[in-house]
């Protein structure tokens, strides 16, 4: 296994488990969010107009939440690929190590805090 940003093998494995766990959590959230994205009934006799508007708003918010989860999933998958290639934890701008605490908070981080805030 390639040495990654000064991390030892146990730390690399811990990051792998963290990323896999977060991907699993996203899958569980997907399952919960499917109902909120379902088609809203058009029968205004069965449901009032305000209820339908609420349902449409809820559906819209559920779809936006799903889009955010999808983006987070892509970022975590990319982090897992970087981990497998051996270039996990390096800033894509300056090339320096990304702080371990930052990676623990967000293992999909691609830039160090200095580059991310500048």
PDB file of C-alpha atoms in Angstrom:
ATOM      1  CA  UNK A   1       0.000   0.000   0.000  1.00  0.00           C
ATOM      2  CA  UNK A   2       1.379   3.422  -0.941  1.00  0.00           C
ATOM      3  CA  UNK A   3       2.385   5.824   1.775  1.00  0.00           C
ATOM      4  CA  UNK A   4      -0.159   8.652   1.857  1.00  0.00           C
ATOM      5  CA  UNK A   5       0.628  12.097   3.291  1.00  0.00           C
ATOM      6  CA  UNK A   6       2.617  10.712   6.165  1.00  0.00           C
ATOM      7  CA  UNK A   7      -0.298   8.540   7.295  1.00  0.00           C
ATOM      8  CA  UNK A   8       0.527   5.103   8.585  1.00  0.00           C
ATOM      9  CA  UNK A   9      -1.264   1.993   7.297  1.00  0.00           C
ATOM     10  CA  UNK A  10      -3.701   1.947  10.241  1.00  0.00           C
ATOM     11  CA  UNK A  11      -4.686   5.578   9.607  1.00  0.00           C
ATOM     12  CA  UNK A  12      -5.167   4.866   5.897  1.00  0.00           C
ATOM     13  CA  UNK A  13      -7.431   1.948   6.794  1.00  0.00           C
ATOM     14  CA  UNK A  14      -9.335   4.152   9.257  1.00  0.00           C
ATOM     15  CA  UNK A  15      -9.981   6.676   6.460  1.00  0.00           C
ATOM     16  CA  UNK A  16     -11.086   3.873   4.159  1.00  0.00           C
ATOM     17  CA  UNK A  17     -13.590   2.682   6.798  1.00  0.00           C
ATOM     18  CA  UNK A  18     -14.775   6.261   7.416  1.00  0.00           C
ATOM     19  CA  UNK A  19     -15.424   6.844   3.708  1.00  0.00           C
ATOM     20  CA  UNK A  20     -17.191   3.505   3.263  1.00  0.00           C
ATOM     21  CA  UNK A  21     -19.332   4.207   6.343  1.00  0.00           C
ATOM     22  CA  UNK A  22     -20.328   7.641   5.038  1.00  0.00           C
ATOM     23  CA  UNK A  23     -21.239   6.125   1.668  1.00  0.00           C
ATOM     24  CA  UNK A  24     -23.363   3.543   3.487  1.00  0.00           C
ATOM     25  CA  UNK A  25     -25.048   6.325   5.483  1.00  0.00           C
ATOM     26  CA  UNK A  26     -25.892   8.109   2.228  1.00  0.00           C
ATOM     27  CA  UNK A  27     -27.464   4.905   0.892  1.00  0.00           C
ATOM     28  CA  UNK A  28     -29.628   4.681   4.026  1.00  0.00           C
ATOM     29  CA  UNK A  29     -30.659   8.341   3.653  1.00  0.00           C
ATOM     30  CA  UNK A  30     -31.534   7.662  -0.002  1.00  0.00           C
ATOM     31  CA  UNK A  31     -33.928   4.935   1.067  1.00  0.00           C
ATOM     32  CA  UNK A  32     -35.626   7.281   3.524  1.00  0.00           C
ATOM     33  CA  UNK A  33     -35.849  10.118   0.993  1.00  0.00           C
ATOM     34  CA  UNK A  34     -37.470   8.156  -1.843  1.00  0.00           C
ATOM     35  CA  UNK A  35     -41.005   8.634  -0.531  1.00  0.00           C
ATOM     36  CA  UNK A  36     -40.622  12.416  -0.422  1.00  0.00           C
ATOM     37  CA  UNK A  37     -39.638  12.464  -4.087  1.00  0.00           C
ATOM     38  CA  UNK A  38     -42.637  10.480  -5.280  1.00  0.00           C
ATOM     39  CA  UNK A  39     -45.129  11.949  -7.736  1.00  0.00           C
ATOM     40  CA  UNK A  40     -47.684  14.267  -6.150  1.00  0.00           C
ATOM     41  CA  UNK A  41     -51.303  13.335  -6.830  1.00  0.00           C
ATOM     42  CA  UNK A  42     -53.159  15.656  -9.225  1.00  0.00           C
ATOM     43  CA  UNK A  43     -56.620  14.873  -7.818  1.00  0.00           C
ATOM     44  CA  UNK A  44     -57.627  18.164  -6.205  1.00  0.00           C
ATOM     45  CA  UNK A  45     -60.948  16.612  -5.121  1.00  0.00           C
ATOM     46  CA  UNK A  46     -59.038  14.203  -2.900  1.00  0.00           C
ATOM     47  CA  UNK A  47     -56.513  16.773  -1.686  1.00  0.00           C
ATOM     48  CA  UNK A  48     -56.897  20.507  -1.248  1.00  0.00           C
ATOM     49  CA  UNK A  49     -54.881  22.996  -3.265  1.00  0.00           C
ATOM     50  CA  UNK A  50     -52.817  24.145  -0.265  1.00  0.00           C
ATOM     51  CA  UNK A  51     -52.013  20.570   0.672  1.00  0.00           C
ATOM     52  CA  UNK A  52     -50.928  19.941  -2.927  1.00  0.00           C
ATOM     53  CA  UNK A  53     -48.680  23.031  -2.842  1.00  0.00           C
ATOM     54  CA  UNK A  54     -47.162  21.788   0.411  1.00  0.00           C
ATOM     55  CA  UNK A  55     -46.638  18.381  -1.170  1.00  0.00           C
ATOM     56  CA  UNK A  56     -44.978  19.943  -4.234  1.00  0.00           C
ATOM     57  CA  UNK A  57     -42.703  22.031  -2.004  1.00  0.00           C
ATOM     58  CA  UNK A  58     -41.811  18.930   0.014  1.00  0.00           C
ATOM     59  CA  UNK A  59     -41.087  17.028  -3.200  1.00  0.00           C
ATOM     60  CA  UNK A  60     -38.867  19.858  -4.443  1.00  0.00           C
ATOM     61  CA  UNK A  61     -36.927  19.940  -1.180  1.00  0.00           C
ATOM     62  CA  UNK A  62     -36.551  16.138  -1.234  1.00  0.00           C
ATOM     63  CA  UNK A  63     -35.145  16.298  -4.773  1.00  0.00           C
ATOM     64  CA  UNK A  64     -32.705  19.070  -3.792  1.00  0.00           C
ATOM     65  CA  UNK A  65     -31.585  17.023  -0.791  1.00  0.00           C
ATOM     66  CA  UNK A  66     -31.094  14.014  -3.063  1.00  0.00           C
ATOM     67  CA  UNK A  67     -28.964  16.114  -5.421  1.00  0.00           C
ATOM     68  CA  UNK A  68     -26.768  17.181  -2.477  1.00  0.00           C
ATOM     69  CA  UNK A  69     -26.416  13.538  -1.377  1.00  0.00           C
ATOM     70  CA  UNK A  70     -25.489  12.554  -4.935  1.00  0.00           C
ATOM     71  CA  UNK A  71     -22.794  15.255  -5.006  1.00  0.00           C
ATOM     72  CA  UNK A  72     -21.463  14.148  -1.637  1.00  0.00           C
ATOM     73  CA  UNK A  73     -21.460  10.520  -2.838  1.00  0.00           C
ATOM     74  CA  UNK A  74     -19.414  11.482  -5.922  1.00  0.00           C
ATOM     75  CA  UNK A  75     -16.934  13.387  -3.736  1.00  0.00           C
ATOM     76  CA  UNK A  76     -16.566  10.467  -1.308  1.00  0.00           C
ATOM     77  CA  UNK A  77     -16.166   7.987  -4.161  1.00  0.00           C
ATOM     78  CA  UNK A  78     -13.443  10.201  -5.641  1.00  0.00           C
ATOM     79  CA  UNK A  79     -11.742  10.322  -2.219  1.00  0.00           C
ATOM     80  CA  UNK A  80     -11.827   6.523  -2.055  1.00  0.00           C
ATOM     81  CA  UNK A  81     -10.256   6.370  -5.521  1.00  0.00           C
ATOM     82  CA  UNK A  82      -7.510   8.801  -4.411  1.00  0.00           C
ATOM     83  CA  UNK A  83      -6.949   6.618  -1.353  1.00  0.00           C
ATOM     84  CA  UNK A  84      -6.582   3.538  -3.582  1.00  0.00           C
ATOM     85  CA  UNK A  85      -4.194   5.380  -5.958  1.00  0.00           C
ATOM     86  CA  UNK A  86      -2.080   6.680  -3.093  1.00  0.00           C
ATOM     87  CA  UNK A  87      -2.653  10.407  -3.595  1.00  0.00           C
ATOM     88  CA  UNK A  88      -5.233  10.904  -0.849  1.00  0.00           C
ATOM     89  CA  UNK A  89      -4.689  13.822   1.512  1.00  0.00           C
ATOM     90  CA  UNK A  90      -2.613  16.069  -0.746  1.00  0.00           C
ATOM     91  CA  UNK A  91      -3.876  19.550  -1.603  1.00  0.00           C
ATOM     92  CA  UNK A  92      -4.690  19.745  -5.312  1.00  0.00           C
ATOM     93  CA  UNK A  93      -3.521  23.375  -5.419  1.00  0.00           C
ATOM     94  CA  UNK A  94      -0.308  23.587  -3.418  1.00  0.00           C
ATOM     95  CA  UNK A  95       0.565  19.895  -3.082  1.00  0.00           C
ATOM     96  CA  UNK A  96       1.004  20.077   0.692  1.00  0.00           C
ATOM     97  CA  UNK A  97      -0.561  17.615   3.118  1.00  0.00           C
ATOM     98  CA  UNK A  98      -4.160  18.301   4.123  1.00  0.00           C
ATOM     99  CA  UNK A  99      -4.453  18.328   7.928  1.00  0.00           C
ATOM    100  CA  UNK A 100      -5.651  15.013   9.360  1.00  0.00           C
ATOM    101  CA  UNK A 101      -8.336  16.796  11.417  1.00  0.00           C
ATOM    102  CA  UNK A 102      -9.701  18.359   8.223  1.00  0.00           C
ATOM    103  CA  UNK A 103      -9.768  14.945   6.532  1.00  0.00           C
ATOM    104  CA  UNK A 104     -11.476  13.392   9.558  1.00  0.00           C
ATOM    105  CA  UNK A 105     -14.174  16.068   9.325  1.00  0.00           C
ATOM    106  CA  UNK A 106     -14.452  15.790   5.528  1.00  0.00           C
ATOM    107  CA  UNK A 107     -12.516  12.938   3.938  1.00  0.00           C
ATOM    108  CA  UNK A 108     -13.521  14.251   0.497  1.00  0.00           C
ATOM    109  CA  UNK A 109     -11.548  17.497   1.049  1.00  0.00           C
ATOM    110  CA  UNK A 110      -9.275  18.175  -1.930  1.00  0.00           C
ATOM    111  CA  UNK A 111      -7.582  21.326  -0.689  1.00  0.00           C
ATOM    112  CA  UNK A 112      -5.777  22.318   2.490  1.00  0.00           C
ATOM    113  CA  UNK A 113      -7.428  24.945   4.663  1.00  0.00           C
ATOM    114  CA  UNK A 114      -5.100  27.696   3.410  1.00  0.00           C
ATOM    115  CA  UNK A 115      -5.953  27.078  -0.247  1.00  0.00           C
ATOM    116  CA  UNK A 116      -9.650  26.482   0.488  1.00  0.00           C
ATOM    117  CA  UNK A 117      -9.991  29.820   2.258  1.00  0.00           C
ATOM    118  CA  UNK A 118      -7.881  31.831  -0.148  1.00  0.00           C
TER     119      UNK A 118
END
